[in-house]
Amino acid sequence: MTATAPPPKDLRDFYENPAVPVASGSARSLRQARMLAEALGPATGPAGPSTVLDIGCGDGTAAATAAPLLAGHRLVGVDWSQDALRRARTRLPYAVRGELTGGGLPFGTGSADAVLFSEVIEHLVDPDAALDELRRVLRKGGHLMLSTPNLAAWYNRGLLLAGVQPVFSEVSLRAIHGRPGREVVGHLRLYTARALGEFVAASGFEVVRLRGAPFHGVPRPLRALDRLACARAPLASILLLHARRT
């Protein structure tokens, strides 16, 4: 089945469209939040409360899911889409406009203790510049929690062997062509576990660990298998990477 959408003038126009999904599954959000909470420790600990930036917060769903696990820490949502920010402000105490390109993020150098970067990197034209900017706003030793779809997910391996376009990949911003799914979500880049780890390490971070998470769009009969695949990150639907700024 082919899903169609009004042709966008450019990427900014595409992401300001309220019909474009700006949130991903809660299973990924919870796993990522637990990883961050474990890395930061309690806000009442010796280090005190941390400043966490959710870059590309979308409608704020992921940050709101993480908030109970990050109680006492300062959580700030950041997005370039005004439509997404309007929705995020109904869920978060702080949500500000910011970009990874142009003038950069509206935060000082080394001002953040952690960055959530959930389902963003696959949408970027220039991921190198984006990680440079994230590294700038993070203090030395600060945490980067990045999640992105896995090009080499277990089912994508089978689809490629059958000559089918992998899930998560897109050849158009107007319609789905040659792959399962119904939503055009604007993915420009996809990573395997190995490629993601090498890329983040080359950008000035030390990779701490890599885990897997399930994908909410997997058909119900296959969801148990998708959860099992999370035991091996290179096969999982979603990659969850924890790195520290060097």
Coordinates of N, CA and C in Angstrom, one line a residue:
M1 N 0.8 -1.2 0.0 CA 0.0 0.0 0.0 C 0.9 1.2 0.0
T2 N 0.5 2.2 -0.8 CA 1.2 3.5 -0.9 C 0.5 4.6 -0.1
A3 N 1.2 5.3 0.8 CA 0.6 6.4 1.5 C 1.2 7.7 0.9
T4 N 0.3 8.6 0.7 CA 0.7 9.9 0.0 C 0.5 11.0 1.0
A5 N 1.3 12.1 0.8 CA 1.2 13.3 1.6 C 1.4 14.5 0.7
P6 N 1.0 15.7 1.1 CA 1.2 16.9 0.3 C 2.7 17.1 0.1
P7 N 3.1 17.4 -1.1 CA 4.6 17.6 -1.3 C 5.1 18.8 -0.5
P8 N 6.2 18.6 0.3 CA 6.8 19.7 1.1 C 7.6 20.5 0.3
K9 N 7.7 21.8 0.6 CA 8.6 22.8 -0.1 C 10.0 22.5 0.3
D10 N 10.3 22.2 1.5 CA 11.6 21.8 2.0 C 11.5 21.0 3.3
L11 N 12.6 20.7 3.9 CA 12.5 19.9 5.1 C 11.8 20.6 6.2
R12 N 12.0 21.9 6.4 CA 11.4 22.7 7.4 C 9.9 22.7 7.2
D13 N 9.4 22.8 6.0 CA 8.0 22.7 5.7 C 7.5 21.3 6.1
F14 N 8.3 20.3 5.8 CA 7.9 18.9 6.1 C 7.6 18.7 7.6
Y15 N 8.6 19.2 8.4 CA 8.5 18.9 9.9 C 7.5 19.9 10.6
E16 N 7.1 21.0 9.9 CA 6.0 21.8 10.5 C 4.6 21.3 10.2
N17 N 4.6 20.2 9.4 CA 3.3 19.6 9.1 C 2.8 18.8 10.2
P18 N 1.6 19.2 10.9 CA 1.1 18.4 12.0 C 0.9 17.0 11.8
A19 N 0.7 16.6 10.5 CA 0.5 15.2 10.2 C 1.8 14.3 10.3
V20 N 2.9 14.9 10.3 CA 4.2 14.2 10.4 C 4.4 13.7 11.8
P21 N 4.6 12.4 12.0 CA 4.8 11.9 13.4 C 6.0 12.5 14.1
V22 N 5.9 12.9 15.3 CA 7.0 13.5 16.1 C 7.3 12.8 17.4
A23 N 6.7 11.6 17.5 CA 7.0 10.8 18.7 C 7.1 9.3 18.3
S24 N 8.0 8.6 19.1 CA 8.2 7.2 18.8 C 7.7 6.4 20.0
G25 N 7.9 5.1 19.9 CA 7.3 4.2 20.9 C 7.7 4.4 22.4
S26 N 6.8 4.1 23.3 CA 7.2 4.3 24.7 C 8.2 3.3 25.2
A27 N 8.3 2.1 24.6 CA 9.3 1.1 25.0 C 10.7 1.6 24.9
R28 N 10.9 2.3 23.7 CA 12.3 2.9 23.5 C 12.5 4.0 24.5
S29 N 11.5 4.9 24.7 CA 11.6 6.0 25.6 C 12.0 5.5 27.0
L30 N 11.3 4.5 27.5 CA 11.5 4.0 28.9 C 12.9 3.4 29.0
R31 N 13.3 2.6 28.0 CA 14.7 2.0 28.1 C 15.7 3.1 28.1
Q32 N 15.6 4.1 27.3 CA 16.6 5.1 27.2 C 16.6 5.9 28.5
A33 N 15.4 6.2 29.1 CA 15.3 7.0 30.3 C 16.0 6.2 31.5
R34 N 15.8 4.9 31.5 CA 16.4 4.1 32.5 C 18.0 4.2 32.4
M35 N 18.5 4.1 31.2 CA 19.9 4.2 31.0 C 20.4 5.6 31.5
L36 N 19.7 6.6 31.2 CA 20.1 8.0 31.6 C 20.0 8.1 33.1
A37 N 18.9 7.6 33.7 CA 18.8 7.7 35.2 C 19.9 7.0 35.9
E38 N 20.3 5.8 35.3 CA 21.4 5.1 35.9 C 22.7 5.8 35.8
A39 N 22.9 6.5 34.7 CA 24.2 7.2 34.5 C 24.3 8.5 35.3
L40 N 23.2 9.2 35.5 CA 23.2 10.4 36.3 C 23.1 10.2 37.8
G41 N 22.4 9.2 38.2 CA 22.2 9.0 39.6 C 21.1 9.9 40.1
P42 N 20.7 9.8 41.4 CA 19.7 10.7 42.0 C 20.1 12.2 42.0
A43 N 19.1 13.0 41.9 CA 19.4 14.5 42.0 C 19.8 14.9 43.3
T44 N 19.6 14.1 44.3 CA 20.0 14.4 45.7 C 21.4 13.9 46.0
G45 N 22.0 13.2 45.0 CA 23.4 12.7 45.3 C 24.4 13.8 45.3
P46 N 25.7 13.4 45.5 CA 26.8 14.3 45.6 C 26.9 15.3 44.5
A47 N 26.6 14.9 43.3 CA 26.7 15.8 42.1 C 25.5 16.8 42.0
G48 N 24.4 16.5 42.8 CA 23.3 17.4 42.7 C 22.5 17.2 41.4
P49 N 21.5 18.1 41.2 CA 20.7 18.0 40.0 C 21.4 18.3 38.7
S50 N 21.1 17.5 37.7 CA 21.8 17.7 36.4 C 20.8 18.4 35.4
T51 N 21.4 19.1 34.4 CA 20.7 19.7 33.3 C 20.6 18.8 32.1
V52 N 19.5 18.3 31.7 CA 19.3 17.4 30.6 C 18.5 18.1 29.5
L53 N 19.1 18.1 28.3 CA 18.5 18.7 27.2 C 18.0 17.6 26.3
D54 N 16.7 17.7 26.0 CA 16.1 16.7 25.0 C 16.0 17.4 23.7
I55 N 17.1 17.2 22.9 CA 17.2 17.8 21.6 C 16.4 17.1 20.5
G56 N 15.5 17.9 19.9 CA 14.6 17.3 19.0 C 13.5 16.6 19.8
C57 N 12.9 17.3 20.7 CA 11.9 16.7 21.7 C 10.6 16.4 21.1
G58 N 10.3 16.9 19.8 CA 9.0 16.6 19.2 C 7.9 17.2 20.1
D59 N 6.9 16.3 20.3 CA 5.7 16.8 21.1 C 6.0 16.6 22.6
G60 N 7.2 16.2 23.0 CA 7.5 16.1 24.4 C 7.2 14.8 25.1
T61 N 6.7 13.8 24.3 CA 6.3 12.6 24.8 C 7.4 11.8 25.5
A62 N 8.6 11.8 24.8 CA 9.7 11.0 25.3 C 10.2 11.6 26.6
A63 N 10.3 13.0 26.6 CA 10.8 13.6 27.8 C 9.8 13.5 29.0
A64 N 8.5 13.5 28.7 CA 7.5 13.3 29.7 C 7.6 11.9 30.3
T65 N 7.9 10.9 29.4 CA 8.0 9.5 29.9 C 9.2 9.4 30.8
A66 N 10.3 10.1 30.4 CA 11.5 10.1 31.2 C 11.5 10.8 32.5
A67 N 10.6 11.8 32.6 CA 10.6 12.8 33.8 C 10.5 12.0 35.1
P68 N 9.6 11.1 35.3 CA 9.5 10.4 36.6 C 10.8 9.7 37.0
L69 N 11.5 9.2 36.0 CA 12.8 8.6 36.4 C 13.9 9.5 36.6
L70 N 13.7 10.8 36.2 CA 14.7 11.8 36.4 C 14.3 12.9 37.3
A71 N 13.5 12.5 38.3 CA 12.9 13.5 39.3 C 14.0 14.3 39.9
G72 N 13.8 15.6 39.9 CA 14.8 16.5 40.6 C 15.8 17.1 39.6
H73 N 16.0 16.4 38.5 CA 16.9 16.9 37.4 C 16.2 17.9 36.6
R74 N 16.9 18.9 36.0 CA 16.3 19.9 35.1 C 16.2 19.4 33.7
L75 N 15.0 19.2 33.2 CA 14.7 18.7 31.9 C 14.2 19.8 30.9
V76 N 14.9 20.0 29.8 CA 14.5 21.1 28.9 C 14.3 20.5 27.5
G77 N 13.2 20.7 26.9 CA 12.9 20.2 25.6 C 13.3 21.3 24.6
V78 N 13.9 20.8 23.5 CA 14.4 21.7 22.4 C 13.9 21.2 21.1
D79 N 13.3 22.0 20.2 CA 13.0 21.6 18.9 C 12.9 22.8 18.0
W80 N 13.0 22.6 16.7 CA 13.0 23.7 15.7 C 11.5 23.9 15.2
S81 N 10.7 22.9 15.4 CA 9.3 23.0 14.9 C 8.4 23.7 15.9
Q82 N 7.8 24.8 15.5 CA 6.9 25.6 16.3 C 5.7 24.7 16.7
D83 N 5.2 23.9 15.7 CA 4.0 23.1 16.0 C 4.4 22.1 17.1
A84 N 5.5 21.4 17.0 CA 5.9 20.4 18.0 C 6.1 21.1 19.3
L85 N 6.7 22.3 19.4 CA 6.9 23.0 20.6 C 5.6 23.3 21.3
R86 N 4.6 23.7 20.6 CA 3.3 24.0 21.1 C 2.7 22.8 21.9
R87 N 2.9 21.6 21.3 CA 2.4 20.4 21.9 C 3.3 20.0 23.1
A88 N 4.7 20.2 23.0 CA 5.6 19.9 24.0 C 5.4 20.7 25.3
R89 N 4.9 21.9 25.1 CA 4.7 22.8 26.3 C 3.5 22.4 27.1
T90 N 2.7 21.5 26.6 CA 1.6 21.0 27.4 C 2.1 19.8 28.3
R91 N 3.3 19.3 28.1 CA 3.9 18.2 28.8 C 5.1 18.5 29.6
L92 N 5.8 19.6 29.2 CA 7.1 19.9 29.9 C 7.1 21.3 30.4
P93 N 7.8 21.5 31.6 CA 7.8 22.9 32.1 C 8.7 23.8 31.3
Y94 N 9.7 23.3 30.5 CA 10.5 24.1 29.7 C 10.6 23.5 28.3
A95 N 10.3 24.2 27.3 CA 10.5 23.8 25.9 C 10.8 25.0 25.1
V96 N 12.0 25.0 24.5 CA 12.5 26.2 23.8 C 12.9 25.9 22.3
R97 N 12.9 26.9 21.5 CA 13.2 26.7 20.1 C 14.8 26.7 19.9
G98 N 15.3 25.7 19.2 CA 16.7 25.7 18.9 C 17.0 24.8 17.7
E99 N 18.1 25.1 17.1 CA 18.5 24.3 15.9 C 20.0 23.8 16.1
L100 N 20.3 22.8 15.4 CA 21.6 22.2 15.4 C 22.5 22.8 14.3
T101 N 21.9 23.6 13.4 CA 22.6 24.2 12.3 C 22.4 25.8 12.5
G102 N 23.0 26.5 11.6 CA 22.9 27.9 11.6 C 23.5 28.5 12.8
G103 N 22.8 29.2 13.7 CA 23.3 29.8 14.9 C 23.6 28.8 16.0
G104 N 23.1 27.6 15.9 CA 23.4 26.6 16.9 C 22.3 26.6 18.0
L105 N 22.6 25.8 19.0 CA 21.6 25.7 20.1 C 21.8 26.9 21.1
P106 N 20.7 27.4 21.7 CA 20.7 28.5 22.6 C 21.2 28.2 24.0
F107 N 22.4 27.6 24.1 CA 22.9 27.2 25.4 C 24.5 27.4 25.3
G108 N 25.0 27.7 26.5 CA 26.4 28.0 26.6 C 27.3 26.7 26.4
T109 N 28.5 26.9 26.1 CA 29.5 25.8 26.0 C 29.6 25.1 27.3
G110 N 29.5 23.8 27.3 CA 29.6 23.0 28.6 C 28.5 23.2 29.6
S111 N 27.4 23.7 29.2 CA 26.3 24.0 30.1 C 25.4 22.8 30.4
A112 N 25.5 21.7 29.7 CA 24.6 20.6 29.9 C 25.3 19.4 30.5
D113 N 24.6 18.7 31.3 CA 25.2 17.4 31.9 C 24.8 16.2 31.0
A114 N 23.7 16.3 30.3 CA 23.3 15.2 29.5 C 22.4 15.7 28.3
V115 N 22.5 14.9 27.3 CA 21.6 15.2 26.1 C 20.9 14.0 25.7
L116 N 19.6 14.1 25.6 CA 18.8 13.0 25.0 C 18.6 13.4 23.5
F117 N 18.9 12.4 22.6 CA 18.9 12.7 21.2 C 18.2 11.5 20.6
S118 N 16.9 11.6 20.7 CA 16.0 10.4 20.4 C 15.4 10.5 19.0
E119 N 15.7 9.6 18.2 CA 15.1 9.5 16.8 C 15.3 10.8 16.1
V120 N 16.5 11.4 16.1 CA 16.7 12.6 15.4 C 17.8 12.5 14.4
I121 N 18.8 11.8 14.7 CA 20.0 11.8 13.8 C 19.7 11.2 12.4
E122 N 18.7 10.4 12.3 CA 18.3 9.8 11.0 C 17.6 10.8 10.1
H123 N 17.2 12.0 10.7 CA 16.5 13.0 9.9 C 17.5 14.1 9.4
L124 N 18.7 14.0 9.8 CA 19.6 15.2 9.5 C 20.4 15.1 8.2
V125 N 20.5 16.3 7.6 CA 21.3 16.4 6.4 C 22.8 16.4 6.8
D126 N 23.2 17.0 7.9 CA 24.6 17.1 8.3 C 24.7 16.6 9.8
P127 N 24.8 15.3 10.0 CA 24.9 14.7 11.3 C 26.3 15.1 12.0
D128 N 27.3 15.3 11.2 CA 28.6 15.6 11.7 C 28.6 17.0 12.5
A129 N 28.0 18.0 11.8 CA 27.8 19.3 12.5 C 26.9 19.2 13.7
A130 N 25.9 18.3 13.6 CA 25.0 18.1 14.8 C 25.8 17.6 16.0
L131 N 26.6 16.6 15.8 CA 27.3 16.0 16.9 C 28.4 17.0 17.4
D132 N 28.9 17.8 16.6 CA 29.8 18.8 17.0 C 29.1 19.8 18.0
E133 N 27.9 20.2 17.6 CA 27.1 21.1 18.5 C 26.7 20.5 19.8
L134 N 26.3 19.2 19.7 CA 26.0 18.5 21.0 C 27.2 18.4 21.9
R135 N 28.4 18.1 21.3 CA 29.6 18.1 22.1 C 29.9 19.4 22.7
R136 N 29.6 20.5 22.0 CA 29.9 21.8 22.5 C 29.1 22.1 23.7
V137 N 27.8 21.8 23.7 CA 27.0 22.2 24.9 C 27.1 21.2 26.1
L138 N 27.7 20.0 25.8 CA 27.9 19.1 26.9 C 29.2 19.4 27.7
R139 N 29.2 19.3 29.0 CA 30.4 19.4 29.8 C 31.3 18.2 29.5
K140 N 32.6 18.3 29.8 CA 33.4 17.2 29.7 C 32.9 16.0 30.6
G141 N 32.8 14.9 30.0 CA 32.3 13.7 30.8 C 30.8 13.7 30.7
G142 N 30.1 14.7 30.1 CA 28.7 14.7 30.0 C 28.2 13.5 29.1
H143 N 26.9 13.2 29.3 CA 26.3 12.0 28.7 C 25.5 12.3 27.5
L144 N 25.7 11.5 26.5 CA 24.9 11.5 25.2 C 24.1 10.2 25.2
M145 N 22.8 10.4 25.2 CA 21.9 9.2 25.0 C 21.2 9.3 23.7
L146 N 21.6 8.6 22.7 CA 21.2 8.7 21.3 C 20.4 7.4 21.0
S147 N 19.3 7.6 20.3 CA 18.6 6.4 19.8 C 18.2 6.7 18.3
T148 N 18.2 5.6 17.5 CA 17.9 5.7 16.1 C 17.5 4.3 15.6
P149 N 16.7 4.2 14.5 CA 16.4 2.9 13.9 C 17.6 2.2 13.4
N150 N 17.5 0.9 13.4 CA 18.7 0.1 13.0 C 18.5 -0.4 11.6
L151 N 19.3 0.0 10.7 CA 19.3 -0.4 9.3 C 19.4 -1.9 9.2
A152 N 20.1 -2.6 10.1 CA 20.3 -4.0 10.1 C 19.4 -4.8 11.1
A153 N 18.3 -4.2 11.4 CA 17.3 -4.9 12.2 C 17.0 -6.3 11.6
W154 N 16.6 -7.2 12.5 CA 16.5 -8.6 12.0 C 15.6 -8.8 10.8
Y155 N 14.5 -8.1 10.7 CA 13.6 -8.2 9.6 C 14.1 -7.5 8.4
N156 N 14.9 -6.4 8.6 CA 15.5 -5.8 7.4 C 16.5 -6.6 6.6
R157 N 17.2 -7.5 7.4 CA 18.1 -8.4 6.7 C 17.3 -9.4 5.8
G158 N 16.2 -9.8 6.2 CA 15.4 -10.7 5.4 C 14.8 -10.0 4.2
L159 N 14.3 -8.7 4.5 CA 13.7 -7.9 3.4 C 14.7 -7.7 2.3
L160 N 15.9 -7.3 2.7 CA 16.9 -7.0 1.6 C 17.2 -8.3 0.8
L161 N 17.3 -9.4 1.5 CA 17.5 -10.7 0.7 C 16.4 -10.9 -0.3
A162 N 15.2 -10.5 0.1 CA 14.0 -10.6 -0.8 C 13.9 -9.5 -1.8
G163 N 14.8 -8.5 -1.8 CA 14.8 -7.4 -2.7 C 13.8 -6.3 -2.4
V164 N 13.4 -6.3 -1.1 CA 12.5 -5.3 -0.6 C 13.2 -4.1 0.1
Q165 N 12.8 -2.9 -0.1 CA 13.4 -1.8 0.6 C 13.2 -1.9 2.1
P166 N 14.3 -1.7 2.9 CA 14.2 -1.9 4.3 C 13.2 -1.0 5.0
V167 N 12.7 -1.5 6.1 CA 11.8 -0.6 7.0 C 12.7 0.5 7.5
F168 N 12.1 1.6 7.7 CA 12.8 2.9 8.2 C 13.4 3.7 7.1
S169 N 13.8 3.0 5.9 CA 14.4 3.8 4.8 C 13.3 4.4 4.0
E170 N 13.6 5.5 3.4 CA 12.7 6.2 2.5 C 13.4 6.8 1.3
V171 N 12.7 6.7 0.2 CA 13.2 7.3 -1.1 C 12.5 8.6 -1.5
S172 N 11.5 9.0 -0.7 CA 10.7 10.1 -1.1 C 10.1 10.7 0.2
L173 N 9.9 12.1 0.2 CA 9.2 12.7 1.3 C 7.7 12.8 1.0
R174 N 7.3 12.3 -0.2 CA 5.9 12.4 -0.6 C 5.1 11.2 -0.4
A175 N 5.7 10.0 -0.5 CA 5.0 8.8 -0.5 C 5.9 7.6 -0.1
I176 N 5.3 6.5 0.3 CA 6.1 5.3 0.6 C 6.2 4.5 -0.7
H177 N 7.5 4.1 -1.0 CA 7.7 3.3 -2.2 C 8.6 2.1 -1.9
G178 N 8.1 0.9 -2.2 CA 8.9 -0.3 -2.1 C 9.3 -0.9 -0.8
R179 N 8.6 -0.4 0.3 CA 8.9 -0.9 1.6 C 7.6 -1.1 2.4
P180 N 7.5 -1.9 3.5 CA 6.3 -1.9 4.3 C 6.2 -0.6 5.1
G181 N 4.9 -0.4 5.5 CA 4.6 0.8 6.3 C 3.7 1.8 5.6
R182 N 3.2 2.7 6.3 CA 2.2 3.7 5.8 C 2.6 5.1 6.0
E183 N 3.5 5.4 6.9 CA 3.8 6.8 7.2 C 5.2 7.2 6.6
V184 N 5.1 8.4 6.0 CA 6.4 9.1 5.6 C 6.9 9.9 6.7
V185 N 8.1 9.6 7.2 CA 8.6 10.2 8.4 C 9.9 11.0 8.2
G186 N 10.4 11.0 7.0 CA 11.5 11.9 6.7 C 12.9 11.4 7.1
H187 N 13.1 10.1 7.0 CA 14.5 9.6 7.3 C 15.4 9.8 6.2
L188 N 16.6 10.4 6.5 CA 17.6 10.7 5.4 C 18.8 9.8 5.5
R189 N 19.1 9.3 6.8 CA 20.2 8.5 7.0 C 19.9 7.3 8.0
L190 N 20.5 6.2 7.8 CA 20.3 5.0 8.6 C 21.6 4.4 9.0
Y191 N 21.7 3.8 10.2 CA 22.9 3.3 10.8 C 22.8 1.9 11.2
T192 N 23.8 1.1 11.0 CA 24.0 -0.2 11.7 C 24.6 0.1 13.1
A193 N 24.6 -0.9 13.9 CA 25.2 -0.7 15.3 C 26.7 -0.4 15.1
R194 N 27.4 -1.1 14.2 CA 28.8 -0.8 14.0 C 29.1 0.6 13.5
A195 N 28.3 1.0 12.5 CA 28.5 2.3 11.9 C 28.2 3.4 12.9
L196 N 27.2 3.3 13.7 CA 26.8 4.3 14.7 C 27.9 4.4 15.7
G197 N 28.4 3.3 16.3 CA 29.4 3.4 17.3 C 30.7 4.1 16.7
E198 N 31.1 3.7 15.5 CA 32.3 4.3 14.9 C 32.1 5.8 14.7
F199 N 30.9 6.2 14.2 CA 30.6 7.6 13.9 C 30.7 8.4 15.2
V200 N 30.0 8.0 16.2 CA 30.0 8.7 17.5 C 31.4 8.8 18.1
A201 N 32.1 7.7 18.1 CA 33.5 7.8 18.6 C 34.4 8.8 17.8
A202 N 34.2 8.8 16.5 CA 35.0 9.7 15.7 C 34.6 11.2 15.9
S203 N 33.4 11.4 16.6 CA 32.9 12.8 16.8 C 33.3 13.3 18.2
G204 N 34.2 12.6 18.9 CA 34.7 13.1 20.2 C 34.0 12.6 21.4
F205 N 33.4 11.4 21.2 CA 32.7 10.8 22.4 C 33.3 9.4 22.6
E206 N 33.2 8.9 23.8 CA 33.6 7.6 24.2 C 32.3 6.8 24.3
V207 N 32.1 5.7 23.5 CA 30.9 4.9 23.6 C 31.0 4.0 24.9
V208 N 30.0 4.1 25.7 CA 29.9 3.4 27.0 C 29.2 2.1 26.8
R209 N 28.0 2.1 26.1 CA 27.3 0.9 25.8 C 26.3 1.1 24.7
L210 N 25.9 0.0 24.2 CA 24.9 0.0 23.1 C 23.9 -1.1 23.4
R211 N 22.6 -0.7 23.4 CA 21.5 -1.7 23.7 C 20.5 -1.6 22.6
G212 N 19.5 -2.5 22.6 CA 18.5 -2.6 21.7 C 17.1 -2.3 22.3
A213 N 16.2 -1.8 21.5 CA 14.8 -1.6 21.9 C 13.9 -2.1 20.8
P214 N 12.6 -2.4 21.1 CA 11.7 -2.9 20.1 C 11.1 -1.7 19.4
F215 N 10.4 -2.0 18.3 CA 9.8 -1.0 17.4 C 8.3 -1.1 17.5
H216 N 7.6 -0.1 17.9 CA 6.1 -0.1 18.1 C 5.4 -0.5 16.8
G217 N 6.0 -0.3 15.6 CA 5.3 -0.6 14.4 C 5.4 -2.0 13.9
V218 N 6.1 -2.9 14.6 CA 6.2 -4.3 14.2 C 4.8 -4.9 14.3
P219 N 4.4 -5.7 13.3 CA 3.1 -6.3 13.4 C 2.9 -7.2 14.7
R220 N 1.8 -7.2 15.3 CA 1.5 -7.9 16.6 C 2.1 -9.3 16.6
P221 N 1.8 -10.1 15.6 CA 2.3 -11.5 15.7 C 3.9 -11.6 15.8
L222 N 4.6 -10.6 15.4 CA 6.0 -10.6 15.4 C 6.7 -9.9 16.6
R223 N 5.8 -9.3 17.5 CA 6.4 -8.4 18.5 C 7.2 -9.2 19.6
A224 N 6.8 -10.4 19.8 CA 7.6 -11.2 20.8 C 9.0 -11.5 20.2
L225 N 9.1 -11.8 19.0 CA 10.4 -12.0 18.3 C 11.2 -10.7 18.3
D226 N 10.5 -9.6 18.1 CA 11.2 -8.3 18.1 C 11.8 -8.0 19.5
R227 N 11.0 -8.3 20.5 CA 11.6 -8.1 21.9 C 12.8 -9.0 22.2
L228 N 12.7 -10.3 21.7 CA 13.8 -11.2 21.9 C 15.1 -10.7 21.2
A229 N 14.9 -10.0 20.0 CA 16.0 -9.5 19.2 C 16.8 -8.4 20.0
C230 N 16.1 -7.8 21.0 CA 16.8 -6.7 21.7 C 17.9 -7.2 22.5
A231 N 18.0 -8.5 22.8 CA 19.1 -9.1 23.5 C 20.4 -8.9 22.8
R232 N 20.4 -8.8 21.5 CA 21.6 -8.5 20.7 C 21.3 -7.2 19.9
A233 N 22.0 -6.1 20.4 CA 21.7 -4.8 19.8 C 21.9 -4.8 18.3
P234 N 22.9 -5.4 17.7 CA 23.0 -5.4 16.2 C 21.8 -5.9 15.4
L235 N 20.9 -6.7 16.1 CA 19.7 -7.2 15.5 C 18.5 -6.5 15.8
A236 N 18.5 -5.6 16.8 CA 17.3 -5.0 17.4 C 16.7 -4.0 16.4
S237 N 15.5 -3.6 16.6 CA 14.8 -2.6 15.8 C 15.4 -1.3 16.0
I238 N 15.6 -0.9 17.2 CA 16.1 0.4 17.6 C 17.4 0.3 18.4
L239 N 18.4 1.2 18.0 CA 19.7 1.2 18.7 C 19.6 2.3 19.8
L240 N 20.1 1.9 21.0 CA 20.2 2.9 22.1 C 21.6 3.0 22.5
L241 N 22.2 4.1 22.2 CA 23.7 4.3 22.5 C 23.9 5.3 23.6
H242 N 24.7 4.9 24.5 CA 25.2 5.8 25.6 C 26.7 6.1 25.4
A243 N 27.0 7.4 25.3 CA 28.4 7.8 25.1 C 28.7 9.0 26.1
R244 N 29.9 9.2 26.3 CA 30.4 10.3 27.2 C 31.3 11.3 26.4
R245 N 31.1 12.5 26.6 CA 32.0 13.5 25.9 C 33.4 13.4 26.4
T246 N 34.3 13.4 25.5 CA 35.7 13.3 25.9 C 36.3 14.7 26.1

